[in-house]
XYZ file of C-alpha atoms in Angstrom:
246
model
C 5.852 18.862 18.434
C 7.944 15.690 18.858
C 7.489 15.795 22.638
C 3.713 16.085 22.220
C 3.741 13.099 19.880
C 5.800 11.122 22.399
C 3.292 11.954 25.125
C 0.397 10.923 22.881
C 2.043 7.553 22.238
C 2.645 7.200 25.975
C -1.056 7.782 26.645
C -2.030 5.101 24.110
C 0.471 2.653 25.615
C -0.865 3.222 29.131
C -4.489 2.743 28.069
C -3.558 -0.386 26.102
C -1.683 -1.846 29.089
C -4.943 -2.712 30.904
C -7.421 -4.332 28.492
C -11.021 -3.172 28.964
C -10.189 -0.375 31.395
C -11.394 3.170 30.800
C -9.094 5.893 32.063
C -9.996 9.293 33.456
C -7.947 12.339 32.558
C -6.753 12.558 36.152
C -5.550 8.932 36.179
C -3.635 9.379 32.950
C -2.241 12.719 34.094
C -0.814 11.005 37.173
C 0.527 8.035 35.191
C 2.138 10.324 32.608
C 3.386 12.824 35.220
C 1.849 15.708 33.284
C -0.518 18.545 34.164
C -4.189 17.629 33.888
C -4.890 20.402 31.370
C -2.090 19.254 29.015
C -3.113 15.626 29.338
C -6.724 16.483 28.573
C -5.775 18.361 25.386
C -3.767 15.397 24.148
C -6.593 12.970 24.911
C -9.172 15.131 23.136
C -6.918 15.400 20.093
C -6.528 11.614 19.953
C -10.275 11.179 20.358
C -10.891 13.657 17.537
C -9.042 11.301 15.197
C -10.764 8.163 16.597
C -7.493 6.863 18.024
C -9.203 7.041 21.407
C -12.901 7.047 22.312
C -14.437 9.035 25.150
C -17.340 7.559 27.067
C -20.090 10.176 26.866
C -21.384 9.359 30.343
C -18.215 8.822 32.373
C -15.961 11.074 30.228
C -13.264 8.407 30.514
C -11.115 7.273 27.618
C -10.509 3.915 25.928
C -8.822 2.759 22.722
C -10.579 3.820 19.517
C -11.583 1.945 16.379
C -8.862 3.638 14.296
C -6.240 1.481 16.025
C -8.226 -1.632 15.135
C -8.439 -0.437 11.546
C -4.673 0.172 11.389
C -4.000 -3.204 12.940
C -6.256 -4.937 10.416
C -4.505 -3.208 7.522
C -1.116 -4.217 8.935
C -2.323 -7.791 9.446
C -3.600 -8.060 5.882
C -0.438 -6.557 4.422
C 1.777 -8.887 6.485
C -0.176 -11.872 5.163
C 0.058 -10.419 1.681
C 3.835 -9.996 1.869
C 4.395 -13.448 3.345
C 2.315 -15.052 0.612
C 3.825 -12.973 -2.172
C 7.508 -13.313 -1.327
C 8.045 -16.909 -2.571
C 6.208 -16.064 -5.800
C 8.303 -12.944 -6.255
C 11.541 -14.837 -5.671
C 10.485 -17.364 -8.301
C 9.565 -14.543 -10.681
C 12.942 -12.861 -10.224
C 14.694 -16.200 -10.655
C 12.908 -16.736 -13.984
C 13.258 -13.223 -15.357
C 16.536 -12.172 -13.683
C 14.816 -8.826 -13.034
C 13.668 -7.092 -9.856
C 10.125 -7.876 -8.760
C 7.822 -5.621 -6.761
C 4.580 -5.879 -4.818
C 2.568 -2.664 -4.571
C -0.710 -1.623 -2.987
C -3.039 1.289 -3.603
C -2.740 3.811 -0.771
C -5.298 6.562 -1.182
C -4.306 8.191 -4.483
C -0.808 6.720 -4.681
C 0.901 3.398 -5.111
C 3.282 2.093 -2.450
C 5.878 -0.676 -2.674
C 5.467 -3.076 0.253
C 7.806 -5.867 -0.863
C 10.596 -6.362 -3.395
C 13.145 -8.898 -4.587
C 16.240 -7.418 -6.200
C 17.601 -8.641 -9.521
C 20.937 -10.480 -9.319
C 22.574 -8.032 -11.729
C 24.179 -4.860 -10.290
C 22.525 -2.989 -13.170
C 18.904 -2.967 -12.108
C 15.985 -0.719 -11.319
C 16.290 0.264 -7.667
C 13.414 1.282 -5.401
C 12.960 0.827 -1.657
C 10.109 -0.763 0.291
C 7.819 2.047 1.432
C 8.404 4.120 -1.703
C 5.251 5.923 -2.809
C 4.635 6.932 -6.391
C 1.964 8.768 -8.405
C -0.462 6.746 -10.493
C 0.821 8.017 -13.845
C 4.338 6.575 -13.783
C 5.215 2.880 -13.587
C 3.486 -0.256 -14.842
C 2.241 -0.972 -11.307
C 0.817 2.541 -11.114
C -1.074 2.095 -14.376
C -2.542 -1.206 -13.160
C -3.645 0.270 -9.832
C -5.191 3.220 -11.652
C -6.931 1.053 -14.257
C -8.685 -1.101 -11.662
C -9.920 1.713 -9.429
C -13.616 2.564 -9.415
C -14.580 4.651 -12.426
C -15.333 7.782 -10.406
C -12.091 7.633 -8.436
C -10.091 6.862 -11.569
C -11.559 9.749 -13.530
C -11.010 12.134 -10.609
C -7.299 11.251 -10.572
C -6.916 11.403 -14.351
C -8.540 14.844 -14.275
C -5.540 16.054 -12.258
C -3.142 15.055 -15.068
C -1.976 17.336 -17.859
C -4.987 17.869 -20.159
C -2.895 16.765 -23.134
C -2.563 13.197 -21.765
C -5.918 12.617 -20.056
C -7.589 10.899 -22.998
C -4.497 8.747 -23.522
C -4.628 7.554 -19.925
C -8.336 6.761 -20.151
C -7.695 4.694 -23.272
C -4.726 2.982 -21.654
C -6.733 2.094 -18.547
C -9.411 0.519 -20.718
C -6.774 -1.469 -22.611
C -5.148 -2.667 -19.364
C -8.491 -3.917 -18.041
C -9.165 -5.735 -21.318
C -5.783 -7.498 -21.497
C -5.179 -7.864 -17.757
C -1.698 -6.341 -17.539
C 0.404 -3.260 -18.275
C 3.717 -2.842 -20.089
C 5.375 0.550 -19.635
C 8.623 1.898 -21.071
C 10.111 4.971 -19.434
C 13.412 6.652 -18.654
C 14.621 6.429 -15.067
C 17.925 7.854 -13.881
C 19.423 8.036 -17.391
C 18.509 4.465 -18.346
C 15.485 3.219 -20.265
C 13.392 0.902 -18.108
C 10.614 -1.555 -18.956
C 8.011 -2.540 -16.378
C 5.399 -5.295 -16.595
C 2.626 -5.455 -14.002
C -0.579 -7.398 -13.345
C -3.353 -6.887 -10.782
C -3.878 -9.016 -7.683
C -7.379 -9.533 -6.330
C -8.217 -10.373 -2.727
C -11.301 -11.958 -1.144
C -13.150 -8.607 -1.182
C -13.043 -8.571 -4.981
C -10.835 -5.491 -5.113
C -7.852 -5.387 -7.447
C -5.902 -2.805 -5.468
C -2.563 -4.621 -5.484
C -0.066 -5.333 -8.247
C 2.888 -7.611 -8.904
C 5.501 -6.291 -11.307
C 8.962 -6.776 -12.707
C 11.176 -3.970 -13.908
C 14.547 -3.821 -15.590
C 16.713 -2.113 -18.199
C 15.175 -2.112 -21.672
C 18.325 -3.707 -23.087
C 17.440 -6.875 -21.139
C 13.733 -6.678 -21.947
C 13.534 -6.458 -25.751
C 10.115 -6.707 -27.473
C 10.566 -10.375 -28.386
C 10.882 -11.326 -24.693
C 7.886 -9.336 -23.461
C 5.169 -11.982 -24.150
C 7.047 -14.620 -22.144
C 7.659 -12.217 -19.265
C 4.021 -11.079 -19.325
C 2.951 -14.715 -18.970
C 5.203 -15.194 -15.931
C 3.933 -12.013 -14.265
C 0.326 -13.031 -14.919
C 0.984 -16.469 -13.449
C 2.446 -14.957 -10.258
C -0.455 -12.505 -9.914
C -3.018 -15.263 -10.435
C -1.325 -17.557 -7.911
C -1.280 -14.793 -5.295
C -4.918 -13.983 -6.064
C -5.909 -17.605 -5.482
C -3.992 -17.706 -2.196
C -5.645 -14.497 -0.955
C -9.076 -15.795 -1.868
C -8.153 -18.995 -0.047
C -7.425 -16.993 3.117
C -11.084 -16.041 3.271
C -12.212 -19.630 2.730
C -9.912 -21.075 5.412
């Protein structure tokens, strides 16, 4: 399986090496030093997933729109991370807690940037970590701002005993503009505060959050920390909207 994947990547690299050129199966077979039949199966599989396109008339292959889509997503997320990082560093400096930037990825959240708290006792999670939409403060925000149909479809997969609670919580998050969640993680009680980030498309499918031990985030500090998280989310929103204007 790994060898097949390697060969598929090789085929993409070869096609991408000559912009605008369409490649026949025979040409790629020779370039890849593989049998024509094996090469053709790989090319058809890539075309099936829109990674390559096959010209209906010439039967030759070129790069597909899926690669453009992936590249656009990567480009947007790189811009997002670069814009968010200074705001997150400032947020961590103010709160002394870890800050996180998450995006909605299908029916999950995913951390794409983080700034660790200075304290060795902190909530730890790696960039690239995916999580279900019923756990952290970021998850609740991402869930709350999904389209109603998508949101209800996800909530319907939860335990029936908590579905109504989640629907009420999502409504409350949209009304107040942020989420505060207390939960137990790895034997310590953790508090998370998250707010949505909107881009130029109008979607609020990103979230900035802080998270730390409950002992450092007592109830009397929450309003101040909420204000700081909201300020960071609003600043990032304005910068993302500005990207479209520039």
